[in-house]
Amino acid sequence: MARNVYRFKGNFKSFLFILAILITVGFLYYTQLLVEELQVQSREYLNLKVKIFEENINSEESADQGFVFTEIIQTADYPIIYTDAEMTPQFWRNVAIPQAKGPVSPDTLNLLQNMAEEFSKVNPPISISYKGNVLGYYFYGETDIIRQLRWLPFIEILVVAMFILIGYAGFNSIKKSEERSIWVGMAKETA
């Protein structure tokens, strides 16, 4: 009977360990699905904004393209680099490089072109056309919230693992202390 109890404890511990791994993998998978869905929605939203801008500049009745550009494109909360048709950066927003007031240095242009290439690996660039001619391209990256959500499950798992390790160390210390107390008590009784 005692042997069955120990076998049950071992099987139960294995079951709990496998269950914890399955929950962790499920949590990671679900979070990544949410991040991908947010990326798709963000991409569709930016495409819509660019198409509205493009329709406005191609419209015969449009009088104020500057307003549409300012209100639709520049309000983006994700990193954007706008290049001309030759892929030379003209405008950027929410990147680590501040917008230049005067001429842009070749090093800055090179850095922006490299960023645009990195953005194109994540999201395909969106072309801006005027009457069939490509005026430029919008390269855009991930929003801060998507980047944070991408790392969130790993940070949570790390925090939980640290909590478990600290708890295990604490319980192990208590167990050893109790064992020492038992041995001290037995030694006194024997003496």
Coordinates of C-alpha atoms in Angstrom, one line a residue:
M1 CA 0.0 0.0 0.0
A2 CA 2.8 2.4 0.9
R3 CA 4.4 1.7 -2.5
N4 CA 1.2 2.7 -4.3
V5 CA 1.2 6.0 -2.5
Y6 CA 4.7 6.8 -3.5
R7 CA 4.0 5.8 -7.1
F8 CA 0.9 8.0 -7.1
K9 CA 3.0 10.9 -5.8
G10 CA 5.5 10.4 -8.5
N11 CA 2.9 10.2 -11.2
F12 CA 1.1 13.2 -9.9
K13 CA 4.2 15.3 -9.9
S14 CA 4.9 14.2 -13.5
F15 CA 1.3 15.0 -14.4
L16 CA 1.6 18.5 -12.9
F17 CA 5.0 19.1 -14.6
I18 CA 3.5 18.1 -18.0
L19 CA 0.4 20.2 -17.4
A20 CA 2.5 23.2 -16.5
I21 CA 4.5 22.8 -19.8
L22 CA 1.3 22.5 -21.8
I23 CA -0.2 25.6 -20.2
T24 CA 3.0 27.6 -20.8
V25 CA 3.1 26.5 -24.5
G26 CA -0.6 27.3 -24.9
F27 CA -0.1 30.7 -23.3
L28 CA 2.8 31.5 -25.7
Y29 CA 0.9 30.3 -28.7
Y30 CA -2.2 32.3 -27.8
T31 CA -0.2 35.5 -27.2
Q32 CA 1.6 35.1 -30.5
L33 CA -1.8 34.7 -32.2
L34 CA -2.9 37.9 -30.6
V35 CA 0.2 39.7 -31.7
E36 CA -0.2 38.5 -35.3
E37 CA -3.8 39.6 -35.3
L38 CA -2.8 43.1 -34.0
Q39 CA -0.2 43.3 -36.8
V40 CA -2.7 42.5 -39.4
Q41 CA -5.1 45.1 -38.1
S42 CA -2.3 47.6 -37.9
R43 CA -1.3 46.9 -41.5
E44 CA -4.9 47.2 -42.7
Y45 CA -5.4 50.4 -40.9
L46 CA -2.3 52.0 -42.3
N47 CA -3.2 50.7 -45.8
L48 CA -6.6 52.4 -45.4
K49 CA -5.0 55.7 -44.3
V50 CA -2.6 55.6 -47.2
K51 CA -5.3 54.8 -49.7
I52 CA -7.4 57.7 -48.4
F53 CA -4.4 60.0 -48.8
E54 CA -3.7 58.7 -52.3
E55 CA -7.4 59.1 -53.3
N56 CA -7.3 62.7 -52.1
I57 CA -4.2 63.6 -54.0
N58 CA -5.6 62.0 -57.2
S59 CA -8.9 63.7 -56.8
E60 CA -9.7 66.7 -59.1
E61 CA -11.8 68.4 -56.3
S62 CA -9.1 68.2 -53.7
A63 CA -7.8 71.6 -52.5
D64 CA -5.9 70.8 -49.4
Q65 CA -3.6 67.8 -49.6
G66 CA -1.5 69.1 -46.7
F67 CA -4.4 68.7 -44.3
V68 CA -5.0 65.2 -45.3
F69 CA -1.3 64.3 -45.1
T70 CA -1.0 65.9 -41.7
E71 CA -4.2 64.3 -40.3
I72 CA -4.1 60.9 -41.8
I73 CA -0.4 60.0 -42.2
Q74 CA 1.5 61.9 -39.6
T75 CA -0.8 60.8 -36.8
A76 CA 0.6 57.3 -37.0
D77 CA 1.9 55.8 -33.7
Y78 CA 4.3 53.3 -35.4
P79 CA 7.7 54.0 -37.0
I80 CA 7.3 55.2 -40.5
I81 CA 9.9 56.2 -43.2
Y82 CA 8.6 57.8 -46.4
T83 CA 10.9 57.5 -49.4
D84 CA 10.6 59.0 -52.8
A85 CA 10.4 56.8 -55.9
E86 CA 14.2 56.3 -55.9
M87 CA 14.0 55.1 -52.2
T88 CA 15.7 58.2 -50.8
P89 CA 14.2 58.9 -47.3
Q90 CA 12.2 62.1 -47.3
F91 CA 10.2 62.0 -44.1
W92 CA 10.3 59.8 -41.0
R93 CA 8.4 59.5 -37.8
N94 CA 8.7 57.6 -34.5
V95 CA 12.2 56.3 -35.3
A96 CA 15.3 57.0 -33.2
I97 CA 16.5 59.7 -35.6
P98 CA 14.9 63.2 -35.2
Q99 CA 13.4 64.8 -38.3
A100 CA 16.0 67.1 -39.9
K101 CA 15.2 70.7 -40.4
G102 CA 17.9 71.2 -43.1
P103 CA 19.9 69.0 -45.4
V104 CA 20.2 65.4 -44.2
S105 CA 23.7 63.9 -43.8
P106 CA 24.6 60.9 -45.9
D107 CA 25.1 58.8 -42.8
T108 CA 21.6 59.6 -41.6
L109 CA 20.2 58.7 -45.1
N110 CA 22.1 55.5 -45.0
L111 CA 20.8 54.6 -41.5
L112 CA 17.3 55.5 -42.6
Q113 CA 17.6 53.3 -45.7
N114 CA 18.8 50.4 -43.6
M115 CA 15.8 50.9 -41.2
A116 CA 13.5 51.0 -44.2
E117 CA 15.0 47.6 -45.4
E118 CA 14.4 46.2 -41.9
F119 CA 10.8 47.5 -41.9
S120 CA 10.2 45.9 -45.3
K121 CA 11.1 42.5 -43.9
V122 CA 8.3 42.8 -41.3
N123 CA 5.7 44.7 -43.5
P124 CA 5.7 45.2 -47.2
P125 CA 6.1 48.9 -48.2
I126 CA 3.1 50.8 -49.4
S127 CA 3.4 52.7 -52.6
I128 CA 1.9 56.2 -53.1
S129 CA 0.8 56.9 -56.6
Y130 CA -0.3 60.1 -58.4
K131 CA -2.2 59.5 -61.7
G132 CA -0.4 56.2 -62.2
N133 CA 3.1 57.4 -61.3
V134 CA 4.7 56.2 -58.1
L135 CA 5.6 59.2 -55.9
G136 CA 7.1 57.2 -53.1
Y137 CA 6.9 54.4 -50.6
Y138 CA 5.9 54.1 -46.9
F139 CA 7.9 51.7 -44.9
Y140 CA 6.6 51.0 -41.5
G141 CA 7.5 48.9 -38.5
E142 CA 5.8 47.4 -35.5
T143 CA 4.1 49.6 -32.9
D144 CA 5.5 49.7 -29.4
I145 CA 2.5 47.8 -28.0
I146 CA 3.0 44.9 -30.5
R147 CA 6.7 44.7 -29.5
Q148 CA 5.8 44.7 -25.8
L149 CA 3.1 42.1 -26.3
R150 CA 5.6 39.9 -28.2
W151 CA 7.9 39.9 -25.1
L152 CA 5.1 39.8 -22.4
P153 CA 4.7 36.0 -22.2
F154 CA 8.5 35.4 -21.8
I155 CA 8.7 38.0 -19.1
E156 CA 5.7 36.5 -17.3
I157 CA 7.2 33.0 -17.5
L158 CA 10.5 34.4 -16.1
V159 CA 8.8 36.1 -13.2
V160 CA 6.8 32.9 -12.4
A161 CA 9.9 30.8 -12.6
M162 CA 11.8 33.1 -10.3
F163 CA 8.8 32.9 -7.8
I164 CA 8.8 29.1 -8.0
L165 CA 12.5 28.9 -7.4
I166 CA 12.4 31.3 -4.4
G167 CA 9.4 29.3 -3.0
Y168 CA 11.2 26.0 -3.6
A169 CA 14.4 27.4 -1.9
G170 CA 12.3 28.6 1.1
F171 CA 10.4 25.4 1.5
N172 CA 13.6 23.4 1.2
S173 CA 15.2 25.6 3.9
I174 CA 12.3 25.0 6.2
K175 CA 12.4 21.3 5.6
K176 CA 16.2 21.2 6.4
S177 CA 15.6 23.3 9.6
E178 CA 12.9 20.9 10.8
E179 CA 15.1 17.9 10.1
R180 CA 17.9 19.5 12.1
S181 CA 15.5 20.2 15.0
I182 CA 14.4 16.5 14.9
W183 CA 18.0 15.3 15.0
V184 CA 18.8 17.7 17.9
G185 CA 15.7 16.5 19.8
M186 CA 16.7 12.8 19.2
A187 CA 20.2 13.5 20.3
K188 CA 19.0 15.1 23.6
E189 CA 16.6 12.2 24.2
T190 CA 19.4 9.7 23.7
A191 CA 21.8 11.6 26.0

